[in-house]
PDB file of C-alpha atoms and ligand atoms in Angstrom:
ATOM      1  CA  MET A 212     -72.675-144.807 226.698  1.00 95.00           C
ATOM      2  CA  LEU A 213     -74.166-148.157 225.757  1.00 98.00           C
ATOM      3  CA  ILE A 214     -76.125-149.783 228.580  1.00 98.00           C
ATOM      4  CA  LEU A 215     -76.493-153.559 228.770  1.00 98.00           C
ATOM      5  CA  TYR A 216     -79.269-154.953 230.946  1.00 98.00           C
ATOM      6  CA  GLY A 217     -78.636-158.497 232.092  1.00 97.00           C
ATOM      7  CA  THR A 218     -77.771-160.822 234.938  1.00 96.00           C
ATOM      8  CA  PRO A 219     -74.780-163.144 235.412  1.00 95.00           C
ATOM      9  CA  LEU A 220     -77.099-166.187 235.283  1.00 94.00           C
ATOM     10  CA  SER A 221     -78.430-165.265 231.840  1.00 96.00           C
ATOM     11  CA  SER A 222     -76.430-166.988 229.103  1.00 97.00           C
ATOM     12  CA  PRO A 223     -78.057-164.786 226.419  1.00 98.00           C
ATOM     13  CA  ALA A 224     -76.852-161.717 228.372  1.00 98.00           C
ATOM     14  CA  ASN A 225     -73.379-163.222 228.827  1.00 98.00           C
ATOM     15  CA  LYS A 226     -72.939-163.684 225.080  1.00 98.00           C
ATOM     16  CA  ILE A 227     -73.397-159.925 224.636  1.00 98.00           C
ATOM     17  CA  ARG A 228     -70.669-159.387 227.225  1.00 98.00           C
ATOM     18  CA  PHE A 229     -68.374-161.735 225.251  1.00 98.00           C
ATOM     19  CA  LEU A 230     -68.865-159.548 222.181  1.00 98.00           C
ATOM     20  CA  LEU A 231     -68.540-156.219 224.012  1.00 98.00           C
ATOM     21  CA  ASN A 232     -65.336-157.432 225.691  1.00 98.00           C
ATOM     22  CA  TYR A 233     -63.954-158.806 222.435  1.00 98.00           C
ATOM     23  CA  LEU A 234     -64.575-155.562 220.557  1.00 98.00           C
ATOM     24  CA  ALA A 235     -63.535-153.465 223.580  1.00 98.00           C
ATOM     25  CA  ILE A 236     -66.765-151.477 223.391  1.00 98.00           C
ATOM     26  CA  PRO A 237     -67.241-149.464 226.599  1.00 98.00           C
ATOM     27  CA  TYR A 238     -70.555-150.191 228.309  1.00 98.00           C
ATOM     28  CA  GLU A 239     -72.407-149.846 231.542  1.00 98.00           C
ATOM     29  CA  TYR A 240     -73.762-153.118 232.907  1.00 98.00           C
ATOM     30  CA  LYS A 241     -77.080-152.903 234.732  1.00 97.00           C
ATOM     31  CA  THR A 242     -78.091-156.031 236.599  1.00 96.00           C
ATOM     32  CA  VAL A 243     -81.803-156.802 236.460  1.00 96.00           C
ATOM     33  CA  ASN A 244     -83.025-158.819 239.440  1.00 93.00           C
ATOM     34  CA  LEU A 245     -85.193-161.448 237.744  1.00 91.00           C
ATOM     35  CA  ALA A 246     -86.103-163.181 241.016  1.00 86.00           C
ATOM     36  CA  ALA A 247     -87.574-159.888 242.251  1.00 90.00           C
ATOM     37  CA  GLY A 248     -89.463-159.440 238.954  1.00 92.00           C
ATOM     38  CA  GLU A 249     -87.650-156.226 237.962  1.00 96.00           C
ATOM     39  CA  GLN A 250     -87.891-157.278 234.297  1.00 96.00           C
ATOM     40  CA  LYS A 251     -91.685-156.911 234.421  1.00 96.00           C
ATOM     41  CA  GLN A 252     -91.670-153.456 236.011  1.00 97.00           C
ATOM     42  CA  ALA A 253     -92.708-150.396 234.040  1.00 97.00           C
ATOM     43  CA  ASP A 254     -89.206-148.900 233.853  1.00 96.00           C
ATOM     44  CA  PHE A 255     -87.714-152.021 232.287  1.00 97.00           C
ATOM     45  CA  LEU A 256     -90.709-152.604 229.991  1.00 97.00           C
ATOM     46  CA  LYS A 257     -89.770-149.281 228.367  1.00 97.00           C
ATOM     47  CA  ILE A 258     -86.465-150.943 227.379  1.00 97.00           C
ATOM     48  CA  ASN A 259     -87.921-154.329 226.379  1.00 97.00           C
ATOM     49  CA  PRO A 260     -91.731-154.488 226.166  1.00 97.00           C
ATOM     50  CA  TYR A 261     -91.772-158.235 226.744  1.00 97.00           C
ATOM     51  CA  GLY A 262     -89.692-158.039 229.907  1.00 98.00           C
ATOM     52  CA  LYS A 263     -86.670-160.238 229.282  1.00 97.00           C
ATOM     53  CA  VAL A 264     -82.916-159.771 229.424  1.00 98.00           C
ATOM     54  CA  PRO A 265     -80.649-159.104 227.667  1.00 98.00           C
ATOM     55  CA  ALA A 266     -81.594-155.717 226.287  1.00 98.00           C
ATOM     56  CA  ILE A 267     -79.504-152.712 225.370  1.00 98.00           C
ATOM     57  CA  ASP A 268     -80.000-148.976 225.324  1.00 98.00           C
ATOM     58  CA  ASP A 269     -77.513-147.538 222.847  1.00 98.00           C
ATOM     59  CA  ASN A 270     -77.857-143.799 223.359  1.00 97.00           C
ATOM     60  CA  GLY A 271     -81.632-144.054 223.138  1.00 97.00           C
ATOM     61  CA  PHE A 272     -81.814-146.940 220.647  1.00 98.00           C
ATOM     62  CA  LYS A 273     -83.369-149.877 222.472  1.00 98.00           C
ATOM     63  CA  LEU A 274     -83.014-153.479 221.392  1.00 98.00           C
ATOM     64  CA  ALA A 275     -83.706-156.936 222.856  1.00 98.00           C
ATOM     65  CA  GLU A 276     -83.065-160.554 221.733  1.00 98.00           C
ATOM     66  CA  SER A 277     -79.478-161.611 222.177  1.00 98.00           C
ATOM     67  CA  ASN A 278     -78.804-162.614 218.579  1.00 98.00           C
ATOM     68  CA  ALA A 279     -80.335-159.381 217.235  1.00 98.00           C
ATOM     69  CA  ILE A 280     -78.071-157.478 219.635  1.00 98.00           C
ATOM     70  CA  LEU A 281     -75.001-159.436 218.496  1.00 98.00           C
ATOM     71  CA  ARG A 282     -75.772-158.666 214.853  1.00 98.00           C
ATOM     72  CA  TYR A 283     -76.479-154.992 215.527  1.00 98.00           C
ATOM     73  CA  LEU A 284     -73.310-154.398 217.547  1.00 98.00           C
ATOM     74  CA  ALA A 285     -71.028-156.374 215.233  1.00 98.00           C
ATOM     75  CA  ASP A 286     -72.425-154.529 212.210  1.00 98.00           C
ATOM     76  CA  LYS A 287     -72.291-151.151 213.898  1.00 98.00           C
ATOM     77  CA  HIS A 288     -68.608-151.701 214.665  1.00 98.00           C
ATOM     78  CA  SER A 289     -67.910-153.156 211.183  1.00 98.00           C
ATOM     79  CA  SER A 290     -66.538-156.291 212.775  1.00 98.00           C
ATOM     80  CA  ALA A 291     -65.329-159.314 210.809  1.00 98.00           C
ATOM     81  CA  LEU A 292     -67.183-161.358 213.443  1.00 98.00           C
ATOM     82  CA  TYR A 293     -70.245-160.743 211.240  1.00 98.00           C
ATOM     83  CA  PRO A 294     -69.049-160.933 207.632  1.00 98.00           C
ATOM     84  CA  LYS A 295     -70.427-158.597 204.983  1.00 97.00           C
ATOM     85  CA  ASN A 296     -70.171-161.155 202.179  1.00 98.00           C
ATOM     86  CA  LEU A 297     -73.681-162.518 201.538  1.00 98.00           C
ATOM     87  CA  GLU A 298     -72.815-166.208 201.590  1.00 98.00           C
ATOM     88  CA  GLU A 299     -70.401-165.984 204.517  1.00 98.00           C
ATOM     89  CA  ARG A 300     -73.015-164.046 206.463  1.00 98.00           C
ATOM     90  CA  ALA A 301     -75.708-166.588 205.593  1.00 98.00           C
ATOM     91  CA  ILE A 302     -73.567-169.377 207.062  1.00 98.00           C
ATOM     92  CA  VAL A 303     -73.130-167.358 210.256  1.00 98.00           C
ATOM     93  CA  GLU A 304     -76.943-166.914 210.364  1.00 98.00           C
ATOM     94  CA  GLN A 305     -77.382-170.669 209.928  1.00 98.00           C
ATOM     95  CA  TRP A 306     -75.234-171.466 212.973  1.00 98.00           C
ATOM     96  CA  LEU A 307     -76.700-168.638 215.031  1.00 98.00           C
ATOM     97  CA  ASP A 308     -80.124-170.178 214.417  1.00 98.00           C
ATOM     98  CA  PHE A 309     -78.844-173.690 215.053  1.00 98.00           C
ATOM     99  CA  ALA A 310     -77.328-172.616 218.373  1.00 98.00           C
ATOM    100  CA  ALA A 311     -80.574-170.882 219.385  1.00 98.00           C
ATOM    101  CA  ASN A 312     -83.131-173.410 218.164  1.00 97.00           C
ATOM    102  CA  HIS A 313     -81.343-176.650 218.914  1.00 98.00           C
ATOM    103  CA  ILE A 314     -78.628-176.133 221.517  1.00 98.00           C
ATOM    104  CA  SER A 315     -79.719-173.183 223.648  1.00 98.00           C
ATOM    105  CA  LEU A 316     -83.305-174.403 223.780  1.00 98.00           C
ATOM    106  CA  ALA A 317     -82.099-177.847 224.863  1.00 98.00           C
ATOM    107  CA  THR A 318     -79.679-176.620 227.559  1.00 98.00           C
ATOM    108  CA  SER A 319     -82.393-174.205 228.825  1.00 97.00           C
ATOM    109  CA  LYS A 320     -84.873-177.064 229.191  1.00 98.00           C
ATOM    110  CA  VAL A 321     -82.342-179.062 231.183  1.00 97.00           C
ATOM    111  CA  MET A 322     -81.187-176.095 233.297  1.00 96.00           C
ATOM    112  CA  TYR A 323     -84.732-175.051 234.070  1.00 96.00           C
ATOM    113  CA  ASN A 324     -85.845-178.512 235.097  1.00 97.00           C
ATOM    114  CA  THR A 325     -82.694-179.205 237.102  1.00 95.00           C
ATOM    115  CA  TYR A 326     -82.304-175.892 238.967  1.00 93.00           C
ATOM    116  CA  PHE A 327     -84.398-172.913 237.997  1.00 91.00           C
ATOM    117  CA  TYR A 328     -87.805-174.557 238.547  1.00 92.00           C
ATOM    118  CA  ARG A 329     -86.928-174.641 242.240  1.00 88.00           C
ATOM    119  CA  LEU A 330     -86.117-170.934 242.271  1.00 83.00           C
ATOM    120  CA  ALA A 331     -89.294-170.145 240.315  1.00 84.00           C
ATOM    121  CA  ASN A 332     -91.289-172.349 242.693  1.00 85.00           C
ATOM    122  CA  THR A 333     -92.820-174.335 239.843  1.00 91.00           C
ATOM    123  CA  ALA A 334     -93.042-178.071 239.210  1.00 95.00           C
ATOM    124  CA  LYS A 335     -90.275-179.991 237.481  1.00 95.00           C
ATOM    125  CA  ASP A 336     -91.260-181.057 233.963  1.00 97.00           C
ATOM    126  CA  GLU A 337     -89.627-184.480 233.504  1.00 97.00           C
ATOM    127  CA  ARG A 338     -90.676-184.677 229.857  1.00 98.00           C
ATOM    128  CA  SER A 339     -89.035-181.352 229.051  1.00 98.00           C
ATOM    129  CA  LEU A 340     -85.889-182.413 230.940  1.00 97.00           C
ATOM    130  CA  GLN A 341     -85.661-185.632 228.922  1.00 98.00           C
ATOM    131  CA  ASP A 342     -86.368-183.744 225.664  1.00 98.00           C
ATOM    132  CA  GLY A 343     -83.491-181.395 226.438  1.00 98.00           C
ATOM    133  CA  PHE A 344     -81.053-184.285 226.931  1.00 98.00           C
ATOM    134  CA  LEU A 345     -82.401-186.057 223.846  1.00 98.00           C
ATOM    135  CA  TRP A 346     -81.868-182.968 221.681  1.00 98.00           C
ATOM    136  CA  LEU A 347     -78.313-182.596 222.985  1.00 98.00           C
ATOM    137  CA  GLU A 348     -77.594-186.216 222.184  1.00 98.00           C
ATOM    138  CA  ARG A 349     -78.970-185.633 218.696  1.00 98.00           C
ATOM    139  CA  TYR A 350     -77.384-182.247 217.927  1.00 98.00           C
ATOM    140  CA  LEU A 351     -73.990-182.203 219.681  1.00 98.00           C
ATOM    141  CA  PRO A 352     -72.612-184.668 217.095  1.00 98.00           C
ATOM    142  CA  ILE A 353     -73.543-182.128 214.398  1.00 98.00           C
ATOM    143  CA  LEU A 354     -71.385-179.520 216.114  1.00 98.00           C
ATOM    144  CA  GLU A 355     -68.571-182.038 216.522  1.00 98.00           C
ATOM    145  CA  GLN A 356     -68.748-182.811 212.797  1.00 98.00           C
ATOM    146  CA  GLN A 357     -68.722-179.115 211.937  1.00 97.00           C
ATOM    147  CA  LEU A 358     -65.666-178.453 214.119  1.00 98.00           C
ATOM    148  CA  THR A 359     -63.837-181.405 212.601  1.00 98.00           C
ATOM    149  CA  LYS A 360     -63.979-179.567 209.277  1.00 97.00           C
ATOM    150  CA  HIS A 361     -62.752-176.182 210.472  1.00 97.00           C
ATOM    151  CA  ARG A 362     -61.586-174.254 213.474  1.00 98.00           C
ATOM    152  CA  TYR A 363     -64.755-172.312 214.301  1.00 98.00           C
ATOM    153  CA  ILE A 364     -68.422-173.094 213.979  1.00 98.00           C
ATOM    154  CA  ALA A 365     -69.100-171.123 210.781  1.00 98.00           C
ATOM    155  CA  GLY A 366     -65.676-171.583 209.136  1.00 97.00           C
ATOM    156  CA  ASN A 367     -62.070-170.766 209.885  1.00 97.00           C
ATOM    157  CA  GLN A 368     -62.848-167.314 211.313  1.00 98.00           C
ATOM    158  CA  LEU A 369     -64.287-166.555 214.725  1.00 98.00           C
ATOM    159  CA  THR A 370     -67.823-165.142 214.355  1.00 98.00           C
ATOM    160  CA  ILE A 371     -70.756-164.125 216.520  1.00 98.00           C
ATOM    161  CA  ALA A 372     -72.107-167.664 216.019  1.00 98.00           C
ATOM    162  CA  ASP A 373     -69.229-168.908 218.210  1.00 98.00           C
ATOM    163  CA  PHE A 374     -70.213-166.496 220.994  1.00 98.00           C
ATOM    164  CA  SER A 375     -73.805-167.672 220.784  1.00 98.00           C
ATOM    165  CA  LEU A 376     -72.874-171.330 220.936  1.00 98.00           C
ATOM    166  CA  LEU A 377     -70.296-170.785 223.682  1.00 98.00           C
ATOM    167  CA  ALA A 378     -72.979-169.150 225.842  1.00 98.00           C
ATOM    168  CA  ALA A 379     -75.476-171.926 225.092  1.00 98.00           C
ATOM    169  CA  LEU A 380     -72.954-174.533 226.268  1.00 98.00           C
ATOM    170  CA  ASP A 381     -71.819-172.538 229.300  1.00 98.00           C
ATOM    171  CA  VAL A 382     -74.020-174.643 231.593  1.00 97.00           C
ATOM    172  CA  ALA A 383     -72.283-177.893 230.540  1.00 98.00           C
ATOM    173  CA  GLU A 384     -70.686-178.568 233.943  1.00 96.00           C
ATOM    174  CA  LEU A 385     -73.887-177.787 235.843  1.00 95.00           C
ATOM    175  CA  ILE A 386     -75.964-180.192 233.769  1.00 96.00           C
ATOM    176  CA  LYS A 387     -73.138-182.761 233.728  1.00 95.00           C
ATOM    177  CA  LEU A 388     -72.848-182.785 229.972  1.00 96.00           C
ATOM    178  CA  ASN A 389     -70.024-185.079 228.922  1.00 94.00           C
ATOM    179  CA  LEU A 390     -68.377-182.851 226.321  1.00 97.00           C
ATOM    180  CA  ALA A 391     -65.215-184.992 226.413  1.00 96.00           C
ATOM    181  CA  ALA A 392     -67.188-187.358 224.173  1.00 97.00           C
ATOM    182  CA  TYR A 393     -66.965-184.624 221.477  1.00 98.00           C
ATOM    183  CA  PRO A 394     -63.216-183.866 221.318  1.00 98.00           C
ATOM    184  CA  HIS A 395     -63.288-181.113 218.666  1.00 98.00           C
ATOM    185  CA  LEU A 396     -66.194-179.350 220.344  1.00 98.00           C
ATOM    186  CA  ASN A 397     -64.512-179.719 223.706  1.00 98.00           C
ATOM    187  CA  THR A 398     -61.213-178.258 222.484  1.00 98.00           C
ATOM    188  CA  TRP A 399     -63.000-175.399 220.690  1.00 98.00           C
ATOM    189  CA  ARG A 400     -64.817-174.557 223.931  1.00 98.00           C
ATOM    190  CA  GLN A 401     -61.798-174.910 226.259  1.00 98.00           C
ATOM    191  CA  GLN A 402     -59.720-172.644 224.034  1.00 98.00           C
ATOM    192  CA  LEU A 403     -62.367-169.925 223.814  1.00 98.00           C
ATOM    193  CA  MET A 404     -62.960-170.071 227.572  1.00 98.00           C
ATOM    194  CA  LYS A 405     -59.309-169.119 228.130  1.00 98.00           C
ATOM    195  CA  GLU A 406     -59.653-165.936 226.059  1.00 98.00           C
ATOM    196  CA  ALA A 407     -59.812-162.520 227.733  1.00 98.00           C
ATOM    197  CA  PHE A 408     -63.277-161.755 226.276  1.00 98.00           C
ATOM    198  CA  TYR A 409     -64.608-164.780 228.194  1.00 98.00           C
ATOM    199  CA  GLN A 410     -62.560-164.420 231.375  1.00 98.00           C
ATOM    200  CA  ASN A 411     -63.575-160.754 231.649  1.00 97.00           C
ATOM    201  CA  CYS A 412     -67.174-161.955 231.843  1.00 97.00           C
ATOM    202  CA  HIS A 413     -66.613-164.843 234.260  1.00 96.00           C
ATOM    203  CA  SER A 414     -64.085-167.593 234.996  1.00 95.00           C
ATOM    204  CA  CYS A 415     -66.827-170.080 234.122  1.00 96.00           C
ATOM    205  CA  TYR A 416     -70.635-170.094 234.315  1.00 95.00           C
ATOM    206  CA  ALA A 417     -70.697-172.707 237.097  1.00 93.00           C
ATOM    207  CA  ALA A 418     -68.609-170.453 239.352  1.00 92.00           C
ATOM    208  CA  SER A 419     -70.975-167.524 238.683  1.00 92.00           C
ATOM    209  CA  PHE A 420     -73.937-169.767 239.358  1.00 92.00           C
ATOM    210  CA  LYS A 421     -72.460-170.975 242.618  1.00 89.00           C
ATOM    211  CA  GLN A 422     -71.754-167.426 243.692  1.00 88.00           C
ATOM    212  CA  CYS A 423     -75.297-166.253 242.855  1.00 87.00           C
ATOM    213  CA  VAL A 424     -77.446-169.169 243.961  1.00 83.00           C
ATOM    214  CA  GLY A 425     -75.207-172.186 244.548  1.00 71.00           C
ATOM    215  CA  THR A 426     -75.811-172.356 248.283  1.00 74.00           C
ATOM    216  CA  LEU A 427     -79.444-173.222 247.497  1.00 73.00           C
ATOM    217  CA  PHE A 428     -78.332-176.348 245.657  1.00 73.00           C
ATOM    218  CA  GLU A 429     -76.311-178.826 247.681  1.00 67.00           C
ATOM    219  CA  ASP A 430     -75.723-180.846 244.461  1.00 64.00           C
ATOM    220  CA  VAL A 431     -73.723-178.041 242.796  1.00 63.00           C
ATOM    221  CA  LYS A 432     -70.043-178.905 242.979  1.00 61.00           C
ATOM    222  CA  VAL A 433     -67.588-176.778 240.991  1.00 55.00           C
TER     223      VAL A 433
HETATM  224  N1  GSH B  19     -84.488-165.449 223.088  1.00 79.05           N
HETATM  225  C1  GSH B  19     -84.115-164.535 224.129  1.00 79.05           C
HETATM  226  C2  GSH B  19     -84.237-165.226 225.488  1.00 79.05           C
HETATM  227  C3  GSH B  19     -84.242-164.224 226.617  1.00 79.05           C
HETATM  228  C4  GSH B  19     -84.585-164.902 227.947  1.00 79.05           C
HETATM  229  O1  GSH B  19     -85.231-165.946 227.998  1.00 79.05           O
HETATM  230  N2  GSH B  19     -84.163-164.245 229.028  1.00 79.05           N
HETATM  231  C5  GSH B  19     -84.430-164.778 230.338  1.00 79.05           C
HETATM  232  C6  GSH B  19     -83.134-164.851 231.130  1.00 79.05           C
HETATM  233  S1  GSH B  19     -81.998-165.957 230.377  1.00 79.05           S
HETATM  234  C7  GSH B  19     -85.355-163.813 231.079  1.00 79.05           C
HETATM  235  O2  GSH B  19     -85.226-162.619 230.962  1.00 79.05           O
HETATM  236  N3  GSH B  19     -86.274-164.358 231.874  1.00 79.05           N
HETATM  237  C8  GSH B  19     -87.144-163.588 232.712  1.00 79.05           C
HETATM  238  C9  GSH B  19     -88.593-163.778 232.400  1.00 79.05           C
HETATM  239  O3  GSH B  19     -88.940-164.487 231.442  1.00 79.05           O
HETATM  240  O4  GSH B  19     -89.385-163.201 233.146  1.00 79.05           O
HETATM  241  C10 GSH B  19     -82.689-164.009 223.889  1.00 79.05           C
HETATM  242  O5  GSH B  19     -81.893-164.745 223.293  1.00 79.05           O
HETATM  243  O6  GSH B  19     -82.398-162.874 224.247  1.00 79.05           O
END
């Protein structure tokens, strides 16, 4: 059976769960304790040599990087979530990259310098925090524009780019992102969050966060 290595606080790992749930692919979920450094131990380095989650072991085939895993699984299961048509696929690639390089990177900077730096016992990087917010201010309107034109991020069909973006924006409540200012983006997100593929992962990221580490942060209110 497919094994997914992840942790509930990892948005890249959660996006794989969205896909696995959506496609009803049976899998075993193995939680990697990042705080204890399990991802850098020899056993896990055999799964992913650079020691990060998510990673999968698909009957001996090992793969890391969340977007590579999304592509592999969607292709393996011949899913319309990753179109075969060259141009349609290229558009999905464009938004997968946009979500990774502009949105996920920005929300990670903000999350890290709001919460995770305290868990990692490192200093807060104010510059990085401000950069994260600046990027979101710059790039969320692009998503809003895109979703004004059609129902999903890469067109009128749900694709793996939506899962990637949904996971990148999962921290919105925790970083107090005012998504109501982007009505199409907000509606897109609220609707997807109601779906079984999402709810079978978690009710919302903030609730998961609170359950895992929330007591350490008196400012987390969900
Ligand atoms: N680009 C990677 C990012 C993976 C990543 O940064 N994973 C984090 C958790 S969200 C991790 O494993 N951190 C532990 C570490 O760096 O030691 C992906 O999309 O899979």
